[in-house]
Amino acid sequence: MRYKIPRGTYDILPQQSYKWQKLFADFRKLAAAYGYAEISTPMFEQAGLFERSSGESSDVVKKEMYRFTDQKGRVFALRPEGTAPVARAYVENRMDIGAAVKKLYYIGPMFRYDRPQAGRYRQFQQYGIELIGSDNPFYDAEVISILWFFLSGLGLKNLRLEINSVGCPNCSQAYDKALQEYFRPHFSDLCPDCQVRIEQNPRRLLDCKVPSCKEIASGAPVQLDYLDEDCRIQFAAVQKHLELMEIPFTINPRIVRGLDYYTHTAFEVVGGSLGAQNSLAGGGRYNGLLEQIGGKSTPAIGFAGGFERLLLALEEEGISLGDVPAPDAFAILIGEAARDAFTPYLNALRLKGIFVEFDPDKSSFKAQLKAADNRQARFALIFGEDELAANSVTLRDLQSGEQKNYSLENLDLLAEAIRG
Ligand code: AMP
């Protein structure tokens, strides 16, 4: 029996994994500089958490969630997104106590039963930010700036930040009514899901993926025209802060977020040429979520982006994330006595953080040198009978051929020479 990887998933092989590590490291570094700390939540949660927060009529919950029942009949779901779990952790761990604002980030896999295609997988890796505890529009701009500077800092040029306001429950009522009035005459041309959505949650019609619904939705009224006074002031302030941060943006009144808990600011960064999958990241305010899942009413804002699409966009723009790291040095140990004697030094150098390779399956000088070349090591550390007698090692620069002897009494000197 040969087993196959599940559809819509992928292996990250060693030739690729360093790229992921580099993106993780860059994101962590930037988030830390803004004062955000990492939070990790389980990959599965009670299914109800997502049903309650994302909304039962959302595609993510209705069609895409991996639900399962455990041995005791409890219904869980592989997390389709990171915000609801972070909000659950905030409430459960009483993170409302202490500093008023909690700045959090996460990196981890999400799961959606989606139709796999380029940039769309069933298990995908997201990075995200959540800022909980303030509705100050400065923070909207701060959260957006982390995303913007992360992506542009990688060298991406083909990026566009689009922002919108989806209002608050107060202005949504008038908007929902306007949407219902707009869609009702098209009832018979809508997909069965949208026919239900008209009455249940007309805003969900705006992100239906069925082409005929999309076509109809393209003429629908936009939320921006229905904002109340407070929402208009808030949205203007977000724009002002973005301008102060010198982040270019356009207003796209058609941005709606696929989940029910969003209020006020909604945004998306698009890039690359994946067509329908050109959304590199998206987010917004979710001032209603914490209360919805049993916490106190607490304003919050965040975003999530996918690493897969980011890697594709980087590739498209010809941006390199460097090469698979080559060894700093390759140990060439000739003869059993030399090999045995050098073994502790091999480890000592590695413990100093130097990447030293050794191939115990090769014994001749020639074969080991060839291996060092193949691995594109910068230096060879040659240790044979002569070096054994002198308690020293020969460091050969494999590009210039230059070589020099270093005493094994003081490995720091050798380590320094290798580090350059
Ligand atoms: P969402 O949670 O749907 O707003 O998605 C946020 C980001 O996650 C998107 O902009 C994509 O970069 C990424 N993403 C969402 N769904 C998928 C998927 N099925 N496969 C790969 N990336 C995804």
Coordinates of C-alpha atoms and ligand atoms in Angstrom, one line a residue:
M1 CA 0.0 0.0 0.0
R2 CA 1.3 3.4 -1.0
Y3 CA -0.1 6.3 0.9
K4 CA -0.8 9.6 -0.6
I5 CA -0.9 13.1 0.8
P6 CA -4.5 14.4 1.3
R7 CA -5.8 16.5 -1.5
G8 CA -5.3 20.2 -1.0
T9 CA -2.3 19.8 1.3
Y10 CA 1.5 19.8 0.6
D11 CA 4.8 18.8 2.2
I12 CA 7.4 21.5 2.8
L13 CA 10.6 19.7 1.9
P14 CA 14.0 20.7 3.2
Q15 CA 14.9 22.6 0.0
Q16 CA 11.9 24.9 0.7
S17 CA 11.6 25.0 4.4
Y18 CA 14.3 27.7 4.9
K19 CA 12.1 30.1 2.9
W20 CA 9.2 29.5 5.3
Q21 CA 11.5 29.9 8.3
K22 CA 12.7 33.2 6.9
L23 CA 9.2 34.5 6.5
F24 CA 8.2 33.4 10.0
A25 CA 11.3 35.1 11.4
D26 CA 10.7 38.3 9.5
F27 CA 7.1 38.4 10.6
R28 CA 8.0 37.7 14.3
K29 CA 10.7 40.3 14.3
L30 CA 8.4 43.0 12.9
A31 CA 5.5 42.1 15.2
A32 CA 7.8 42.2 18.2
A33 CA 9.1 45.6 17.2
Y34 CA 5.5 46.9 17.4
G35 CA 5.1 45.3 20.8
Y36 CA 3.0 42.2 19.8
A37 CA 3.6 38.9 21.6
E38 CA 3.0 35.5 20.1
I39 CA -0.1 33.4 21.1
S40 CA -0.7 29.8 20.1
T41 CA -4.0 28.1 20.4
P42 CA -5.0 24.5 19.6
M43 CA -5.6 23.4 16.0
F44 CA -9.1 22.3 17.0
E45 CA -11.8 24.0 19.0
Q46 CA -15.5 23.3 19.9
A47 CA -17.3 23.7 16.5
G48 CA -19.7 26.0 18.2
L49 CA -17.0 28.7 18.6
F50 CA -16.8 29.1 14.9
E51 CA -20.6 28.8 14.3
R52 CA -21.3 31.4 16.9
S53 CA -18.6 33.8 15.8
S54 CA -18.1 33.5 12.1
G55 CA -21.8 33.0 11.6
E56 CA -23.7 29.9 10.6
S57 CA -24.6 31.3 7.2
S58 CA -20.9 32.1 6.2
D59 CA -19.3 29.8 3.6
V60 CA -16.4 29.1 6.0
V61 CA -18.8 27.5 8.5
K62 CA -21.4 26.1 6.3
K63 CA -19.3 24.4 3.6
E64 CA -15.7 24.6 4.5
M65 CA -15.3 23.6 8.1
Y66 CA -13.8 20.2 9.0
R67 CA -16.1 19.0 11.7
F68 CA -15.5 15.9 13.6
T69 CA -17.0 14.1 16.6
D70 CA -14.6 12.7 19.2
Q71 CA -14.9 9.4 21.2
K72 CA -17.3 11.0 23.6
G73 CA -19.6 12.5 21.0
R74 CA -18.3 16.1 21.3
V75 CA -18.3 18.1 18.1
F76 CA -15.1 19.8 17.3
A77 CA -13.7 21.6 14.2
L78 CA -10.3 22.0 12.8
R79 CA -9.8 25.8 13.1
P80 CA -10.7 27.5 9.8
E81 CA -9.3 30.8 11.0
G82 CA -7.3 32.3 13.8
T83 CA -9.4 35.2 15.2
A84 CA -12.2 33.3 17.0
P85 CA -9.7 31.0 18.8
V86 CA -7.6 34.0 19.9
A87 CA -10.8 35.8 21.1
R88 CA -11.8 32.6 23.0
A89 CA -8.3 32.4 24.6
Y90 CA -8.6 36.1 25.6
V91 CA -11.9 35.6 27.3
E92 CA -11.0 32.2 28.9
N93 CA -7.6 33.4 30.2
R94 CA -9.0 36.7 31.6
M95 CA -6.6 38.6 29.4
D96 CA -8.9 41.7 30.0
I97 CA -7.2 42.0 33.4
G98 CA -4.1 44.2 33.4
A99 CA -3.0 46.3 30.4
A100 CA -6.0 47.6 28.6
V101 CA -4.7 46.7 25.2
K102 CA -3.4 43.2 24.3
K103 CA -1.3 43.0 21.2
L104 CA -1.1 39.5 19.9
Y105 CA 0.2 37.7 16.8
Y106 CA 0.1 34.1 15.6
I107 CA 1.5 31.8 13.0
G108 CA -0.1 28.5 12.3
P109 CA -2.0 26.2 10.0
M110 CA -5.7 26.7 9.3
F111 CA -8.1 24.2 7.6
R112 CA -10.9 24.7 5.1
Y113 CA -12.6 22.2 2.8
D114 CA -12.2 24.4 -0.2
R115 CA -11.7 23.5 -3.9
P116 CA -7.9 23.2 -4.2
Q117 CA -6.1 25.4 -6.8
A118 CA -3.1 27.6 -7.0
G119 CA -3.0 29.7 -3.8
R120 CA -6.0 27.8 -2.3
Y121 CA -5.4 24.8 -0.1
R122 CA -7.2 22.7 2.5
Q123 CA -4.5 23.2 5.0
F124 CA -2.7 26.5 4.7
Q125 CA -0.4 28.5 6.9
Q126 CA -1.5 31.9 8.2
Y127 CA 0.2 34.8 10.0
G128 CA -2.1 37.1 11.8
I129 CA -2.3 40.0 14.2
E130 CA -5.0 40.7 16.8
L131 CA -5.2 43.9 18.9
I132 CA -7.8 43.6 21.6
G133 CA -9.1 46.3 23.9
S134 CA -9.2 49.6 22.0
D135 CA -11.2 51.2 19.3
N136 CA -8.7 54.0 18.8
P137 CA -8.4 54.4 15.0
F138 CA -4.6 54.9 15.5
Y139 CA -4.6 51.1 16.1
D140 CA -6.5 50.4 12.9
A141 CA -3.6 52.1 11.1
E142 CA -1.0 50.4 13.3
V143 CA -2.3 47.0 12.5
I144 CA -2.6 47.8 8.8
S145 CA 1.0 49.2 8.9
I146 CA 2.4 45.9 10.2
L147 CA 0.9 44.1 7.3
W148 CA 1.9 46.7 4.8
F149 CA 5.5 46.9 6.0
F150 CA 5.9 43.2 6.3
L151 CA 4.9 42.7 2.7
S152 CA 6.6 45.7 1.2
G153 CA 9.7 45.0 3.4
L154 CA 10.1 41.7 1.6
G155 CA 10.5 43.7 -1.6
L156 CA 7.1 43.2 -3.1
K157 CA 6.2 46.1 -5.4
N158 CA 2.9 44.9 -6.9
L159 CA 0.9 45.5 -3.8
R160 CA -2.3 47.4 -3.2
L161 CA -4.0 48.2 0.1
E162 CA -7.7 48.6 -0.2
I163 CA -9.8 49.8 2.7
N164 CA -13.5 50.2 3.5
S165 CA -15.8 50.6 6.4
V166 CA -18.5 48.1 6.9
G167 CA -20.2 50.2 9.6
C168 CA -21.6 49.1 12.9
P169 CA -24.8 47.3 13.9
N170 CA -26.5 50.7 14.0
C171 CA -25.9 51.6 10.4
S172 CA -26.1 48.1 9.2
Q173 CA -29.8 48.0 9.7
A174 CA -30.5 50.6 7.1
Y175 CA -27.9 49.0 4.8
D176 CA -29.4 45.5 5.2
K177 CA -32.8 47.0 4.3
A178 CA -31.3 48.7 1.2
L179 CA -29.7 45.4 0.2
Q180 CA -32.9 43.4 0.6
E181 CA -34.7 46.0 -1.5
Y182 CA -32.0 45.7 -4.2
F183 CA -31.9 41.9 -4.3
R184 CA -35.5 41.0 -3.9
P185 CA -36.4 41.7 -7.6
H186 CA -33.5 39.4 -8.6
F187 CA -34.7 36.6 -6.3
S188 CA -35.2 33.9 -9.0
D189 CA -31.8 34.5 -10.5
L190 CA -29.9 34.0 -7.2
C191 CA -28.4 30.7 -6.0
P192 CA -30.4 28.8 -3.4
D193 CA -28.0 29.9 -0.7
C194 CA -28.4 33.5 -1.5
Q195 CA -32.2 33.1 -1.7
V196 CA -32.0 32.2 2.0
R197 CA -29.4 34.9 2.7
I198 CA -31.6 37.7 1.5
E199 CA -33.7 37.4 4.6
Q200 CA -31.2 36.0 7.0
N201 CA -28.1 38.0 6.3
P202 CA -28.2 40.0 3.1
R203 CA -24.5 41.1 3.4
R204 CA -23.4 37.6 2.9
L205 CA -24.8 37.9 -0.7
L206 CA -21.9 40.3 -1.4
D207 CA -19.3 37.6 -1.2
C208 CA -21.1 34.7 -2.8
K209 CA -18.8 33.0 -5.3
V210 CA -21.5 31.9 -7.7
P211 CA -20.8 33.9 -10.9
S212 CA -24.5 34.9 -11.5
C213 CA -24.8 36.1 -7.9
K214 CA -21.5 38.0 -8.2
E215 CA -22.8 39.7 -11.3
I216 CA -26.0 40.8 -9.6
A217 CA -24.1 41.9 -6.4
S218 CA -21.8 44.1 -8.5
G219 CA -24.6 46.7 -8.7
A220 CA -25.7 46.5 -5.1
P221 CA -25.7 49.6 -2.8
V222 CA -22.5 50.0 -0.8
Q223 CA -22.2 50.2 3.0
L224 CA -20.1 53.4 2.8
D225 CA -23.2 55.3 1.7
Y226 CA -25.1 54.2 4.8
L227 CA -22.5 54.9 7.5
D228 CA -23.7 56.8 10.5
E229 CA -21.9 59.9 11.9
D230 CA -19.7 58.0 14.3
C231 CA -18.6 55.4 11.7
R232 CA -17.8 58.2 9.2
I233 CA -15.6 60.0 11.8
Q234 CA -13.9 56.7 12.7
F235 CA -13.2 55.9 9.0
A236 CA -11.8 59.4 8.3
A237 CA -9.5 59.1 11.3
V238 CA -8.2 55.7 10.1
Q239 CA -7.4 57.3 6.7
K240 CA -5.6 60.3 8.4
H241 CA -3.4 57.9 10.4
L242 CA -2.6 55.9 7.3
E243 CA -1.5 59.1 5.6
L244 CA 0.6 60.1 8.5
M245 CA 2.3 56.6 8.3
E246 CA 2.8 57.2 4.6
I247 CA 1.0 54.0 3.7
P248 CA -0.7 54.3 0.2
F249 CA -4.2 53.0 0.1
T250 CA -7.4 53.2 -2.0
I251 CA -10.9 53.0 -0.8
N252 CA -12.8 50.0 -2.2
P253 CA -16.4 50.2 -1.1
R254 CA -16.9 46.6 -2.4
I255 CA -14.7 45.0 0.3
V256 CA -16.8 42.9 2.5
R257 CA -15.3 40.4 4.8
G258 CA -16.5 36.8 4.6
L259 CA -17.2 36.5 8.3
D260 CA -20.0 38.0 10.3
Y261 CA -18.2 39.6 13.2
Y262 CA -16.6 42.5 11.3
T263 CA -17.5 46.1 12.0
H264 CA -16.0 49.4 10.9
T265 CA -12.7 49.2 9.2
A266 CA -12.2 46.3 6.7
F267 CA -9.1 46.0 4.5
E268 CA -7.3 43.8 2.1
V269 CA -3.9 43.7 0.5
V270 CA -4.0 42.4 -3.0
G271 CA -1.1 41.5 -5.2
G272 CA 0.3 38.9 -7.6
S273 CA -1.6 37.6 -10.6
L274 CA -3.6 34.7 -9.2
G275 CA -6.9 36.3 -10.2
A276 CA -9.5 35.2 -7.7
Q277 CA -6.7 34.3 -5.3
N278 CA -5.0 37.7 -5.4
S279 CA -5.9 38.5 -1.8
L280 CA -2.6 38.3 0.1
A281 CA -4.2 39.2 3.4
G282 CA -7.2 40.7 4.9
G283 CA -8.7 41.9 8.1
G284 CA -10.7 44.4 9.9
R285 CA -12.4 45.5 13.2
Y286 CA -14.5 43.0 15.0
N287 CA -15.9 45.0 17.9
G288 CA -18.8 42.6 18.3
L289 CA -16.9 39.3 18.5
L290 CA -15.8 39.1 22.1
E291 CA -19.2 39.7 23.5
Q292 CA -20.7 37.3 21.0
I293 CA -18.6 34.5 22.5
G294 CA -19.3 35.2 26.1
G295 CA -16.8 37.9 27.0
K296 CA -17.3 41.6 27.8
S297 CA -18.0 44.0 25.0
T298 CA -14.4 44.7 23.8
P299 CA -13.3 46.4 20.6
A300 CA -10.6 44.7 18.6
I301 CA -8.9 44.7 15.2
G302 CA -6.8 42.2 13.3
F303 CA -5.8 40.6 10.0
A304 CA -4.7 37.3 8.6
G305 CA -2.5 36.5 5.6
G306 CA -1.5 33.3 3.9
F307 CA 2.1 32.3 3.4
E308 CA 1.4 30.2 0.3
R309 CA 0.1 33.2 -1.7
L310 CA 2.9 35.3 -0.3
L311 CA 5.5 32.8 -1.6
L312 CA 3.8 32.7 -5.0
A313 CA 3.8 36.5 -5.2
L314 CA 7.5 36.7 -4.2
E315 CA 8.3 34.1 -6.9
E316 CA 6.3 36.0 -9.5
E317 CA 8.2 39.2 -8.7
G318 CA 11.5 37.3 -8.8
I319 CA 12.3 38.1 -5.2
S320 CA 14.7 35.6 -3.6
L321 CA 14.6 34.6 0.0
G322 CA 18.1 33.4 -0.2
D323 CA 19.5 29.9 -0.8
V324 CA 19.5 26.7 1.2
P325 CA 22.2 27.5 3.8
A326 CA 25.5 25.9 2.8
P327 CA 27.9 24.6 5.5
D328 CA 30.4 27.0 7.0
A329 CA 32.9 24.2 7.0
F330 CA 33.2 20.6 6.0
A331 CA 35.4 18.4 8.2
I332 CA 37.7 16.1 6.2
L333 CA 39.1 13.6 8.7
I334 CA 41.7 11.2 7.4
G335 CA 42.3 7.9 9.2
E336 CA 40.5 6.3 12.1
A337 CA 42.8 7.8 14.8
A338 CA 42.3 11.4 13.4
R339 CA 38.6 10.8 13.1
D340 CA 38.2 9.7 16.7
A341 CA 40.4 12.5 18.0
F342 CA 38.5 15.2 16.1
T343 CA 35.0 14.0 17.1
P344 CA 34.7 16.2 20.3
Y345 CA 35.9 19.3 18.3
L346 CA 33.3 18.7 15.7
N347 CA 30.7 19.0 18.4
A348 CA 32.4 21.9 20.1
L349 CA 32.4 24.0 16.9
R350 CA 28.7 23.2 16.3
L351 CA 27.9 24.3 19.8
K352 CA 29.5 27.6 19.0
G353 CA 26.9 27.9 16.3
I354 CA 29.1 27.0 13.4
F355 CA 27.5 24.9 10.7
V356 CA 30.1 22.0 10.3
E357 CA 29.3 19.0 8.2
F358 CA 31.0 15.7 8.2
D359 CA 30.3 12.6 6.2
P360 CA 31.2 9.4 8.2
D361 CA 30.4 7.2 5.2
K362 CA 33.3 8.6 3.2
S363 CA 36.9 7.8 4.2
S364 CA 39.4 8.9 1.5
F365 CA 40.6 12.5 1.4
K366 CA 39.4 12.8 -2.2
A367 CA 35.9 11.6 -1.6
Q368 CA 35.5 13.9 1.4
L369 CA 36.8 16.9 -0.5
K370 CA 34.4 16.2 -3.3
A371 CA 31.5 16.0 -0.7
A372 CA 32.6 19.4 0.7
D373 CA 32.6 20.8 -2.8
N374 CA 29.2 19.4 -3.6
R375 CA 27.7 20.9 -0.4
Q376 CA 29.3 24.2 -1.4
A377 CA 31.0 24.5 2.0
R378 CA 33.1 27.7 2.4
F379 CA 35.9 26.0 4.3
A380 CA 37.4 22.5 4.7
L381 CA 38.7 21.6 8.1
I382 CA 41.4 19.1 7.3
F383 CA 42.6 16.8 10.1
G384 CA 45.0 13.9 9.3
E385 CA 48.1 12.3 10.8
D386 CA 50.2 15.5 10.8
E387 CA 47.5 17.6 12.3
L388 CA 46.8 14.9 14.9
A389 CA 50.5 15.0 15.9
A390 CA 50.6 18.8 16.1
N391 CA 47.1 19.1 17.8
S392 CA 46.1 21.5 15.1
V393 CA 43.7 21.6 12.2
T394 CA 44.2 23.0 8.7
L395 CA 41.5 25.5 7.6
R396 CA 41.3 25.6 3.8
D397 CA 39.3 28.3 2.0
L398 CA 37.6 26.2 -0.7
Q399 CA 37.3 29.1 -3.1
S400 CA 40.8 30.7 -2.9
G401 CA 42.6 27.5 -1.9
E402 CA 44.4 29.5 0.8
Q403 CA 45.0 27.5 4.0
K404 CA 46.2 28.2 7.5
N405 CA 46.8 26.1 10.6
Y406 CA 44.9 26.6 13.9
S407 CA 45.7 25.1 17.2
L408 CA 43.0 23.0 18.8
E409 CA 43.9 24.5 22.2
N410 CA 41.9 27.6 21.4
L411 CA 38.9 26.9 19.3
D412 CA 37.7 30.5 19.5
L413 CA 40.4 31.6 17.1
L414 CA 39.4 29.0 14.7
A415 CA 35.7 29.8 15.1
E416 CA 36.4 33.5 14.5
A417 CA 38.3 32.7 11.3
I418 CA 35.4 30.6 10.0
R419 CA 32.9 33.2 10.9
G420 CA 35.0 35.7 9.0
Ligands
AMP1 P1 -9.6 35.0 5.2 O1 -9.4 34.4 6.6 O2 -10.5 34.2 4.4 O3 -9.8 36.5 5.3 O4 -8.2 34.8 4.5 C1 -7.0 35.6 4.9 C2 -5.9 35.2 4.0 O5 -5.6 33.8 4.2 C3 -6.2 35.3 2.5 O6 -5.9 36.6 2.1 C4 -5.2 34.3 2.0 O7 -3.9 34.8 1.9 C5 -5.2 33.2 3.0 N1 -6.1 32.1 2.7 C6 -7.4 32.0 2.9 N2 -7.9 30.9 2.5 C7 -6.9 30.2 2.0 C8 -6.8 28.9 1.4 N3 -7.8 28.0 1.3 N4 -5.5 28.5 0.9 C9 -4.5 29.4 1.1 N5 -4.6 30.6 1.6 C10 -5.7 31.0 2.1

